[in-house]
mmCIF file of C-alpha atoms in Angstrom:
data_model
loop_
_atom_site.group_PDB
_atom_site.id
_atom_site.type_symbol
_atom_site.label_atom_id
_atom_site.label_comp_id
_atom_site.label_asym_id
_atom_site.label_seq_id
_atom_site.Cartn_x
_atom_site.Cartn_y
_atom_site.Cartn_z
ATOM 1 C CA UNK A 164 -18.923 -39.100 -20.821
ATOM 2 C CA UNK A 165 -20.804 -37.763 -18.394
ATOM 3 C CA UNK A 166 -23.668 -35.386 -18.796
ATOM 4 C CA UNK A 167 -21.715 -32.198 -17.660
ATOM 5 C CA UNK A 168 -18.604 -32.904 -19.339
ATOM 6 C CA UNK A 169 -20.695 -33.093 -22.642
ATOM 7 C CA UNK A 170 -22.108 -29.632 -22.209
ATOM 8 C CA UNK A 171 -18.443 -28.399 -22.183
ATOM 9 C CA UNK A 172 -17.557 -30.190 -25.371
ATOM 10 C CA UNK A 173 -20.505 -28.833 -27.431
ATOM 11 C CA UNK A 174 -20.101 -25.432 -25.789
ATOM 12 C CA UNK A 175 -16.231 -25.378 -26.713
ATOM 13 C CA UNK A 176 -16.639 -27.267 -30.067
ATOM 14 C CA UNK A 177 -19.209 -25.030 -30.889
ATOM 15 C CA UNK A 178 -16.867 -21.475 -29.668
ATOM 16 C CA UNK A 179 -14.585 -23.076 -31.565
ATOM 17 C CA UNK A 180 -16.162 -23.331 -35.081
ATOM 18 C CA UNK A 181 -17.939 -19.660 -34.472
ATOM 19 C CA UNK A 182 -14.474 -18.118 -34.142
ATOM 20 C CA UNK A 183 -14.050 -19.383 -37.855
ATOM 21 C CA UNK A 184 -17.374 -17.976 -39.118
ATOM 22 C CA UNK A 185 -18.489 -14.561 -37.813
ATOM 23 C CA UNK A 186 -14.949 -12.851 -37.023
ATOM 24 C CA UNK A 187 -13.545 -13.403 -40.863
ATOM 25 C CA UNK A 188 -16.619 -12.459 -42.664
ATOM 26 C CA UNK A 189 -16.717 -9.363 -40.568
ATOM 27 C CA UNK A 190 -12.906 -8.862 -41.636
ATOM 28 C CA UNK A 191 -13.585 -9.942 -45.172
ATOM 29 C CA UNK A 192 -16.371 -7.007 -44.969
ATOM 30 C CA UNK A 193 -13.732 -4.666 -44.009
ATOM 31 C CA UNK A 194 -10.865 -5.483 -46.870
ATOM 32 C CA UNK A 195 -9.938 -2.908 -49.314
ATOM 33 C CA UNK A 196 -9.546 -5.017 -52.761
ATOM 34 C CA UNK A 197 -7.220 -3.930 -55.203
ATOM 35 C CA UNK A 198 -9.350 -5.106 -58.882
ATOM 36 C CA UNK A 199 -6.111 -7.763 -58.827
ATOM 37 C CA UNK A 200 -6.851 -9.235 -55.448
ATOM 38 C CA UNK A 201 -10.312 -8.738 -56.584
ATOM 39 C CA UNK A 202 -9.620 -11.134 -59.381
ATOM 40 C CA UNK A 203 -7.952 -13.698 -57.386
ATOM 41 C CA UNK A 204 -10.670 -13.868 -54.876
ATOM 42 C CA UNK A 205 -13.514 -14.291 -57.632
ATOM 43 C CA UNK A 206 -11.348 -17.298 -58.747
ATOM 44 C CA UNK A 207 -11.426 -19.062 -55.486
ATOM 45 C CA UNK A 208 -14.603 -20.817 -55.240
ATOM 46 C CA UNK A 209 -13.785 -22.677 -58.252
ATOM 47 C CA UNK A 210 -10.508 -24.190 -56.095
ATOM 48 C CA UNK A 211 -12.904 -24.452 -52.896
ATOM 49 C CA UNK A 212 -15.333 -26.970 -55.274
ATOM 50 C CA UNK A 213 -12.090 -28.720 -56.406
ATOM 51 C CA UNK A 214 -11.229 -29.794 -53.065
ATOM 52 C CA UNK A 215 -14.833 -30.911 -52.318
ATOM 53 C CA UNK A 216 -14.858 -33.668 -54.857
ATOM 54 C CA UNK A 217 -10.979 -34.341 -55.630
ATOM 55 C CA UNK A 218 -10.021 -36.175 -52.591
ATOM 56 C CA UNK A 219 -13.438 -37.704 -52.224
ATOM 57 C CA UNK A 220 -12.930 -39.059 -55.890
ATOM 58 C CA UNK A 221 -9.764 -40.279 -55.335
ATOM 59 C CA UNK A 222 -10.532 -42.214 -52.342
ATOM 60 C CA UNK A 223 -12.901 -44.217 -54.472
ATOM 61 C CA UNK A 224 -11.070 -44.247 -57.671
ATOM 62 C CA UNK A 225 -7.517 -44.956 -56.549
ATOM 63 C CA UNK A 226 -5.762 -47.563 -58.429
ATOM 64 C CA UNK A 227 -3.579 -48.404 -55.137
ATOM 65 C CA UNK A 228 -6.671 -49.267 -53.192
ATOM 66 C CA UNK A 229 -8.964 -50.968 -55.670
ATOM 67 C CA UNK A 230 -11.318 -49.092 -58.055
ATOM 68 C CA UNK A 231 -14.912 -48.834 -57.175
ATOM 69 C CA UNK A 232 -16.525 -48.926 -60.801
ATOM 70 C CA UNK A 233 -20.375 -47.628 -59.773
ATOM 71 C CA UNK A 234 -18.766 -44.594 -58.410
ATOM 72 C CA UNK A 235 -16.336 -44.461 -61.434
ATOM 73 C CA UNK A 236 -19.435 -44.553 -63.619
ATOM 74 C CA UNK A 237 -21.259 -41.953 -61.668
ATOM 75 C CA UNK A 238 -18.041 -39.733 -61.874
ATOM 76 C CA UNK A 239 -17.698 -39.588 -65.855
ATOM 77 C CA UNK A 240 -21.496 -39.663 -66.250
ATOM 78 C CA UNK A 241 -21.901 -36.941 -63.546
ATOM 79 C CA UNK A 242 -18.960 -34.784 -65.118
ATOM 80 C CA UNK A 243 -20.917 -35.192 -68.577
ATOM 81 C CA UNK A 244 -24.026 -33.915 -67.849
ATOM 82 C CA UNK A 245 -22.951 -31.160 -65.332
ATOM 83 C CA UNK A 246 -20.674 -29.658 -68.462
ATOM 84 C CA UNK A 247 -23.975 -29.855 -70.631
ATOM 85 C CA UNK A 248 -26.452 -28.954 -68.197
ATOM 86 C CA UNK A 249 -24.593 -26.617 -65.469
ATOM 87 C CA UNK A 250 -27.016 -27.649 -63.313
ATOM 88 C CA UNK A 251 -25.786 -29.425 -59.903
ATOM 89 C CA UNK A 252 -29.735 -30.683 -59.479
ATOM 90 C CA UNK A 253 -29.669 -32.686 -62.341
ATOM 91 C CA UNK A 254 -25.777 -33.976 -62.197
ATOM 92 C CA UNK A 255 -26.523 -35.108 -58.353
ATOM 93 C CA UNK A 256 -29.579 -37.136 -59.594
ATOM 94 C CA UNK A 257 -27.682 -38.536 -62.621
ATOM 95 C CA UNK A 258 -25.193 -39.584 -60.601
ATOM 96 C CA UNK A 259 -26.713 -40.962 -57.971
ATOM 97 C CA UNK A 260 -28.740 -43.199 -60.078
ATOM 98 C CA UNK A 261 -25.769 -44.304 -61.983
ATOM 99 C CA UNK A 262 -23.967 -45.404 -59.052
ATOM 100 C CA UNK A 263 -27.590 -47.099 -57.750
ATOM 101 C CA UNK A 264 -27.664 -48.800 -61.320
ATOM 102 C CA UNK A 265 -24.429 -49.887 -61.639
ATOM 103 C CA UNK A 266 -24.057 -51.577 -58.080
ATOM 104 C CA UNK A 267 -27.739 -53.301 -58.668
ATOM 105 C CA UNK A 268 -26.554 -55.004 -62.094
ATOM 106 C CA UNK B 836 -33.625 -8.850 -59.619
ATOM 107 C CA UNK B 837 -31.911 -6.408 -57.683
ATOM 108 C CA UNK B 838 -32.650 -6.119 -53.586
ATOM 109 C CA UNK B 839 -31.318 -3.251 -52.115
ATOM 110 C CA UNK B 840 -30.352 -4.371 -48.523
ATOM 111 C CA UNK B 841 -30.263 -0.947 -46.663
ATOM 112 C CA UNK B 842 -31.888 2.151 -46.214
ATOM 113 C CA UNK B 843 -35.104 1.100 -48.158
ATOM 114 C CA UNK B 844 -38.024 1.579 -46.039
ATOM 115 C CA UNK B 845 -39.758 -1.525 -45.167
ATOM 116 C CA UNK B 846 -42.733 -1.202 -47.419
ATOM 117 C CA UNK B 847 -44.910 -4.475 -47.764
ATOM 118 C CA UNK B 848 -43.275 -5.156 -51.577
ATOM 119 C CA UNK B 849 -39.941 -4.927 -49.878
ATOM 120 C CA UNK B 850 -40.558 -7.199 -47.579
ATOM 121 C CA UNK B 851 -41.795 -9.883 -50.059
ATOM 122 C CA UNK B 852 -38.877 -9.147 -52.209
ATOM 123 C CA UNK B 853 -36.495 -9.906 -49.277
ATOM 124 C CA UNK B 854 -39.080 -13.105 -48.722
ATOM 125 C CA UNK B 855 -38.387 -13.952 -52.250
ATOM 126 C CA UNK B 856 -34.567 -14.087 -51.923
ATOM 127 C CA UNK B 857 -35.060 -16.274 -48.771
ATOM 128 C CA UNK B 858 -36.937 -18.507 -51.258
ATOM 129 C CA UNK B 859 -34.215 -18.373 -54.097
ATOM 130 C CA UNK B 860 -31.586 -19.373 -51.830
ATOM 131 C CA UNK B 861 -33.418 -22.342 -50.389
ATOM 132 C CA UNK B 862 -34.494 -23.074 -54.475
ATOM 133 C CA UNK B 863 -29.980 -22.513 -55.377
ATOM 134 C CA UNK B 864 -29.416 -24.940 -52.770
ATOM 135 C CA UNK B 865 -31.566 -27.604 -53.100
ATOM 136 C CA UNK B 866 -29.358 -30.136 -54.272
ATOM 137 C CA UNK B 867 -27.111 -29.379 -51.636
ATOM 138 C CA UNK B 868 -29.958 -29.844 -49.213
ATOM 139 C CA UNK B 869 -30.457 -33.505 -50.469
ATOM 140 C CA UNK B 870 -26.857 -34.691 -49.899
ATOM 141 C CA UNK B 871 -26.564 -32.773 -46.473
ATOM 142 C CA UNK B 872 -30.091 -34.659 -45.565
ATOM 143 C CA UNK B 873 -28.426 -38.124 -46.573
ATOM 144 C CA UNK B 874 -24.981 -37.312 -44.698
ATOM 145 C CA UNK B 875 -26.956 -36.070 -41.854
ATOM 146 C CA UNK B 876 -29.102 -39.416 -41.824
ATOM 147 C CA UNK B 877 -25.437 -41.258 -41.305
ATOM 148 C CA UNK B 878 -24.234 -39.164 -38.507
ATOM 149 C CA UNK B 879 -27.440 -39.333 -36.576
ATOM 150 C CA UNK B 880 -27.451 -43.345 -36.979
ATOM 151 C CA UNK B 881 -23.764 -42.889 -36.084
ATOM 152 C CA UNK B 882 -24.135 -41.151 -33.308
ATOM 153 C CA UNK B 883 -26.573 -43.568 -31.856
ATOM 154 C CA UNK B 884 -25.502 -47.084 -32.563
ATOM 155 C CA UNK B 885 -21.819 -46.339 -31.886
ATOM 156 C CA UNK B 886 -21.507 -43.648 -29.625
ATOM 157 C CA UNK B 887 -24.699 -44.169 -27.541
ATOM 158 C CA UNK B 888 -25.237 -40.910 -27.142
ATOM 159 C CA UNK B 889 -28.812 -39.277 -26.201
ATOM 160 C CA UNK B 890 -30.498 -37.670 -29.157
ATOM 161 C CA UNK B 891 -30.691 -34.029 -27.000
ATOM 162 C CA UNK B 892 -26.441 -34.556 -27.250
ATOM 163 C CA UNK B 893 -26.686 -35.837 -30.676
ATOM 164 C CA UNK B 894 -29.301 -32.845 -32.172
ATOM 165 C CA UNK B 895 -27.138 -30.098 -29.864
ATOM 166 C CA UNK B 896 -24.121 -30.812 -31.622
ATOM 167 C CA UNK B 897 -26.566 -30.607 -34.857
ATOM 168 C CA UNK B 898 -27.545 -27.112 -34.165
ATOM 169 C CA UNK B 899 -24.962 -25.460 -31.889
ATOM 170 C CA UNK B 900 -21.458 -27.137 -33.951
ATOM 171 C CA UNK B 901 -23.062 -27.091 -36.965
ATOM 172 C CA UNK B 902 -20.223 -28.591 -39.607
ATOM 173 C CA UNK B 903 -20.465 -32.237 -41.055
ATOM 174 C CA UNK B 904 -17.302 -33.232 -41.288
ATOM 175 C CA UNK B 905 -16.485 -31.867 -37.039
ATOM 176 C CA UNK B 906 -19.584 -33.665 -36.003
ATOM 177 C CA UNK B 907 -18.320 -36.946 -37.396
ATOM 178 C CA UNK B 908 -14.699 -36.418 -35.757
ATOM 179 C CA UNK B 909 -16.119 -35.409 -32.719
ATOM 180 C CA UNK B 910 -17.603 -38.997 -32.571
ATOM 181 C CA UNK B 911 -14.628 -40.620 -33.621
ATOM 182 C CA UNK B 912 -12.362 -38.996 -30.933
ATOM 183 C CA UNK B 913 -15.390 -39.724 -28.355
ATOM 184 C CA UNK B 914 -14.928 -43.137 -28.907
ATOM 185 C CA UNK B 915 -11.234 -43.732 -29.204
ATOM 186 C CA UNK B 916 -11.486 -41.405 -25.505
ATOM 187 C CA UNK B 917 -9.917 -38.765 -26.678
ATOM 188 C CA UNK B 918 -9.448 -35.762 -24.191
ATOM 189 C CA UNK B 919 -11.582 -32.098 -24.365
ATOM 190 C CA UNK B 920 -8.552 -30.477 -25.753
ATOM 191 C CA UNK B 921 -7.874 -32.975 -28.244
ATOM 192 C CA UNK B 922 -11.367 -32.713 -29.690
ATOM 193 C CA UNK B 923 -11.582 -29.170 -29.627
ATOM 194 C CA UNK B 924 -8.400 -28.231 -31.036
ATOM 195 C CA UNK B 925 -9.218 -30.925 -33.998
ATOM 196 C CA UNK B 926 -12.883 -29.530 -34.552
ATOM 197 C CA UNK B 927 -10.899 -26.058 -34.742
ATOM 198 C CA UNK B 928 -7.939 -27.475 -37.395
ATOM 199 C CA UNK B 929 -10.961 -29.002 -39.322
ATOM 200 C CA UNK B 930 -12.888 -25.383 -39.724
ATOM 201 C CA UNK B 931 -10.200 -23.619 -40.162
ATOM 202 C CA UNK B 932 -11.271 -23.715 -43.918
ATOM 203 C CA UNK B 933 -13.903 -21.777 -43.041
ATOM 204 C CA UNK B 934 -12.227 -18.474 -42.465
ATOM 205 C CA UNK B 935 -11.385 -18.862 -46.202
ATOM 206 C CA UNK B 936 -14.607 -18.955 -46.869
ATOM 207 C CA UNK B 937 -15.208 -15.757 -44.607
ATOM 208 C CA UNK B 938 -12.586 -13.588 -46.163
ATOM 209 C CA UNK B 939 -13.738 -14.601 -49.834
ATOM 210 C CA UNK B 940 -17.700 -13.886 -49.137
ATOM 211 C CA UNK B 941 -16.911 -10.782 -46.486
ATOM 212 C CA UNK B 942 -16.338 -8.381 -49.350
ATOM 213 C CA UNK B 943 -20.006 -9.257 -51.037
ATOM 214 C CA UNK B 944 -21.624 -8.592 -47.576
ATOM 215 C CA UNK B 945 -20.499 -5.092 -47.085
ATOM 216 C CA UNK B 946 -23.709 -3.584 -47.296
ATOM 217 C CA UNK B 947 -25.170 -5.923 -44.678
ATOM 218 C CA UNK B 948 -25.084 -4.751 -41.375
ATOM 219 C CA UNK B 949 -22.779 -6.912 -39.091
ATOM 220 C CA UNK B 950 -26.162 -7.210 -36.193
ATOM 221 C CA UNK B 951 -27.823 -9.957 -38.232
ATOM 222 C CA UNK B 952 -24.276 -11.389 -39.392
ATOM 223 C CA UNK B 953 -23.263 -12.685 -35.869
ATOM 224 C CA UNK B 954 -26.101 -15.136 -35.866
ATOM 225 C CA UNK B 955 -26.586 -15.541 -39.449
ATOM 226 C CA UNK B 956 -22.775 -16.362 -39.494
ATOM 227 C CA UNK B 957 -23.492 -19.353 -37.593
ATOM 228 C CA UNK B 958 -24.920 -20.843 -40.878
ATOM 229 C CA UNK B 959 -21.080 -20.626 -42.717
ATOM 230 C CA UNK B 960 -20.910 -24.194 -44.022
ATOM 231 C CA UNK B 961 -19.377 -25.632 -47.552
ATOM 232 C CA UNK B 962 -22.475 -25.924 -48.565
ATOM 233 C CA UNK B 963 -24.067 -21.958 -47.224
ATOM 234 C CA UNK B 964 -20.792 -20.668 -48.820
ATOM 235 C CA UNK B 965 -20.959 -22.430 -52.397
ATOM 236 C CA UNK B 966 -24.492 -21.632 -52.695
ATOM 237 C CA UNK B 967 -23.773 -18.034 -51.260
ATOM 238 C CA UNK B 968 -20.694 -17.229 -53.366
ATOM 239 C CA UNK B 969 -22.499 -18.133 -56.593
ATOM 240 C CA UNK B 970 -25.176 -15.831 -56.015
ATOM 241 C CA UNK B 971 -23.235 -13.218 -54.714
ATOM 242 C CA UNK B 972 -20.820 -13.065 -57.850
ATOM 243 C CA UNK B 973 -23.788 -13.128 -59.882
ATOM 244 C CA UNK B 974 -25.595 -10.185 -57.863
ATOM 245 C CA UNK B 975 -26.178 -8.665 -54.775
ATOM 246 C CA UNK B 976 -27.322 -10.744 -52.143
ATOM 247 C CA UNK B 977 -29.475 -9.661 -49.599
ATOM 248 C CA UNK B 978 -29.105 -10.683 -45.595
ATOM 249 C CA UNK B 979 -32.207 -13.233 -46.755
ATOM 250 C CA UNK B 980 -30.193 -14.617 -49.004
ATOM 251 C CA UNK B 981 -27.490 -15.841 -46.891
ATOM 252 C CA UNK B 982 -30.046 -16.609 -44.489
ATOM 253 C CA UNK B 983 -32.006 -18.716 -46.935
ATOM 254 C CA UNK B 984 -28.311 -20.673 -47.840
ATOM 255 C CA UNK B 985 -27.910 -21.307 -44.302
ATOM 256 C CA UNK B 986 -31.514 -22.766 -43.796
ATOM 257 C CA UNK B 987 -31.112 -24.718 -46.746
ATOM 258 C CA UNK B 988 -28.149 -26.604 -45.167
ATOM 259 C CA UNK B 989 -29.483 -26.295 -41.477
ATOM 260 C CA UNK B 990 -33.021 -27.748 -42.091
ATOM 261 C CA UNK B 991 -31.930 -30.681 -43.676
ATOM 262 C CA UNK B 992 -29.167 -31.310 -41.208
ATOM 263 C CA UNK B 993 -31.429 -30.995 -38.480
ATOM 264 C CA UNK B 994 -33.989 -33.066 -39.777
ATOM 265 C CA UNK B 995 -31.765 -35.734 -40.921
ATOM 266 C CA UNK B 996 -29.395 -35.702 -37.816
ATOM 267 C CA UNK B 997 -32.854 -36.563 -35.661
ATOM 268 C CA UNK B 998 -33.747 -39.548 -38.404
ATOM 269 C CA UNK B 999 -30.406 -41.317 -38.838
ATOM 270 C CA UNK B 1000 -30.634 -41.276 -34.510
ATOM 271 C CA UNK B 1001 -34.406 -42.762 -34.919
ATOM 272 C CA UNK B 1002 -33.669 -45.155 -37.632
ATOM 273 C CA UNK B 1003 -30.771 -46.535 -36.179
ATOM 274 C CA UNK B 1004 -28.558 -49.000 -37.566
ATOM 275 C CA UNK B 1005 -31.718 -49.790 -40.298
ATOM 276 C CA UNK B 1006 -29.361 -48.242 -43.198
ATOM 277 C CA UNK B 1007 -26.497 -49.412 -42.857
ATOM 278 C CA UNK B 1008 -25.798 -48.960 -46.413
ATOM 279 C CA UNK B 1009 -26.547 -45.932 -48.220
ATOM 280 C CA UNK B 1010 -24.274 -46.942 -50.782
ATOM 281 C CA UNK B 1011 -26.686 -49.612 -52.300
ATOM 282 C CA UNK B 1012 -29.049 -46.776 -53.087
ATOM 283 C CA UNK B 1013 -25.969 -45.096 -54.431
ATOM 284 C CA UNK B 1014 -26.584 -41.990 -52.323
ATOM 285 C CA UNK B 1015 -22.952 -42.117 -50.997
ATOM 286 C CA UNK B 1016 -22.588 -40.179 -54.564
ATOM 287 C CA UNK B 1017 -24.972 -37.293 -53.495
ATOM 288 C CA UNK B 1018 -22.726 -35.016 -52.369
ATOM 289 C CA UNK B 1019 -19.797 -35.348 -54.668
ATOM 290 C CA UNK B 1020 -22.533 -34.938 -57.435
ATOM 291 C CA UNK B 1021 -24.011 -31.750 -56.415
ATOM 292 C CA UNK B 1022 -20.366 -30.373 -55.736
ATOM 293 C CA UNK B 1023 -19.420 -31.664 -59.456
ATOM 294 C CA UNK B 1024 -22.303 -29.906 -61.057
ATOM 295 C CA UNK B 1025 -20.831 -26.553 -58.935
ATOM 296 C CA UNK B 1026 -17.647 -27.008 -59.788
ATOM 297 C CA UNK B 1027 -18.021 -27.501 -63.721
ATOM 298 C CA UNK B 1028 -20.732 -24.137 -63.422
ATOM 299 C CA UNK B 1029 -17.610 -22.324 -62.875
ATOM 300 C CA UNK B 1030 -15.632 -23.287 -65.863
ATOM 301 C CA UNK B 1031 -16.986 -19.828 -67.915
ATOM 302 C CA UNK B 1032 -13.415 -19.707 -69.582
ATOM 303 C CA UNK B 1033 -10.547 -21.358 -70.675
ATOM 304 C CA UNK B 1034 -8.293 -19.815 -67.679
ATOM 305 C CA UNK B 1035 -10.734 -21.197 -65.243
ATOM 306 C CA UNK B 1036 -11.128 -24.190 -66.652
ATOM 307 C CA UNK B 1037 -7.195 -24.795 -66.250
ATOM 308 C CA UNK B 1038 -7.820 -23.158 -62.643
ATOM 309 C CA UNK B 1039 -10.001 -25.737 -61.741
ATOM 310 C CA UNK B 1040 -8.366 -28.934 -63.363
ATOM 311 C CA UNK B 1041 -4.980 -28.041 -61.612
ATOM 312 C CA UNK B 1042 -6.952 -27.037 -58.260
ATOM 313 C CA UNK B 1043 -8.577 -30.633 -58.767
ATOM 314 C CA UNK B 1044 -5.034 -32.134 -58.697
ATOM 315 C CA UNK B 1045 -3.486 -30.337 -56.251
ATOM 316 C CA UNK B 1046 -6.465 -31.007 -53.886
ATOM 317 C CA UNK B 1047 -5.962 -34.549 -54.282
ATOM 318 C CA UNK B 1048 -2.549 -34.304 -53.473
ATOM 319 C CA UNK B 1049 -3.270 -32.220 -50.318
ATOM 320 C CA UNK B 1050 -6.095 -33.987 -49.406
ATOM 321 C CA UNK B 1051 -4.108 -37.363 -49.027
ATOM 322 C CA UNK B 1052 -1.917 -35.977 -46.293
ATOM 323 C CA UNK B 1053 -3.747 -33.122 -44.737
ATOM 324 C CA UNK B 1054 -7.260 -33.821 -45.237
ATOM 325 C CA UNK B 1055 -10.292 -31.709 -46.032
ATOM 326 C CA UNK B 1056 -8.546 -28.565 -44.931
ATOM 327 C CA UNK B 1057 -5.777 -29.004 -46.370
ATOM 328 C CA UNK B 1058 -7.581 -29.811 -49.659
ATOM 329 C CA UNK B 1059 -9.374 -26.482 -49.671
ATOM 330 C CA UNK B 1060 -6.417 -24.247 -48.561
ATOM 331 C CA UNK B 1061 -4.682 -25.815 -51.490
ATOM 332 C CA UNK B 1062 -7.396 -25.861 -54.071
ATOM 333 C CA UNK B 1063 -8.234 -22.392 -53.076
ATOM 334 C CA UNK B 1064 -4.600 -20.762 -52.998
ATOM 335 C CA UNK B 1065 -4.536 -22.561 -56.623
ATOM 336 C CA UNK B 1066 -6.936 -21.042 -57.697
ATOM 337 C CA UNK B 1067 -6.346 -17.573 -56.279
ATOM 338 C CA UNK B 1068 -3.343 -17.766 -58.308
ATOM 339 C CA UNK B 1069 -4.703 -18.300 -61.881
ATOM 340 C CA UNK B 1070 -6.989 -15.357 -60.737
ATOM 341 C CA UNK B 1071 -4.632 -12.942 -59.418
ATOM 342 C CA UNK B 1072 -2.194 -13.725 -62.592
ATOM 343 C CA UNK B 1073 -4.954 -13.379 -65.156
ATOM 344 C CA UNK B 1074 -5.463 -10.036 -67.130
ATOM 345 C CA UNK B 1075 -7.421 -7.758 -65.612
ATOM 346 C CA UNK B 1076 -11.151 -8.674 -67.004
ATOM 347 C CA UNK B 1077 -14.114 -6.171 -66.591
ATOM 348 C CA UNK B 1078 -15.974 -9.103 -65.194
ATOM 349 C CA UNK B 1079 -18.353 -7.961 -62.124
ATOM 350 C CA UNK B 1080 -16.317 -8.358 -58.737
ATOM 351 C CA UNK B 1081 -17.258 -7.761 -55.429
ATOM 352 C CA UNK B 1082 -16.833 -4.507 -55.202
ATOM 353 C CA UNK B 1083 -19.244 -3.437 -57.823
ATOM 354 C CA UNK B 1084 -21.653 -5.955 -57.443
ATOM 355 C CA UNK B 1085 -21.752 -4.442 -53.592
ATOM 356 C CA UNK B 1086 -21.771 -0.868 -54.461
#
């Protein structure tokens, strides 16, 4: 790919992405919400966070493709730590150490 | 502590309060900053060793596109010799989930003028949304908080893209150090912190299963849309409670 066409590539993918950001934040500011709709929106983060981890965990712990034991141990420990501490930093530290530990053994 | 975002005089103490808000966002975002950093090193290394991009090309995507999964996709599609239109439409579809983030976060940003948002909205990513929405549900967030949430992702992403580029092939196996788990670890913490009542636990578990199924066929955007729709459904069908929601928090 030449320098000129790479410039176009950066410009267009960046614009396409910006188009999913600014206009909808501004639109979101204008939406008039009923209490019920508000409560629905209030639940969205739990669904988004589930989507951030679900497929990623499943790709490592899928009975059809073999189970990454280190990843499985890390996931279980992370859930336990998250449940008791509600702290993303501790959850991450324990998970990373667990995954590294099992792989080193 | 609550910060008024508009109308207050720009006194020294007000300014300090806003700066504190910026730092608070960086602190809240720290676990995600770490996971972004790990991911960015992989991006930079890949751009250098597999795609043979220049460092300016590599970093220009990190600055102007600024979307992790999309940047990896651009690299993969360039490698396959895909045409421009395919790359651009793939990136758009991949980032369509951010439409949902804007609509979900927007109601909490009513008190912020649209002008700074022209720039700050560029910082909206999975991680920035996560940091901001958690804070916004608890209290009023200022534009400085939103800026801090963007920087908590942008700074490690930019630095690690450059570092990964320079290190090139040295870090071939981040998984040896368990670093492939950083991203999931940080989001698991955020996920479970949302389990504040039995209904939210059910919403989370069902959304997790739905997201796994959808992710299998439609990738990240499919997973986010299905997860969000499931959670939203649990929310709208619940008995109305008096918890603080967007309208009151931003009022």
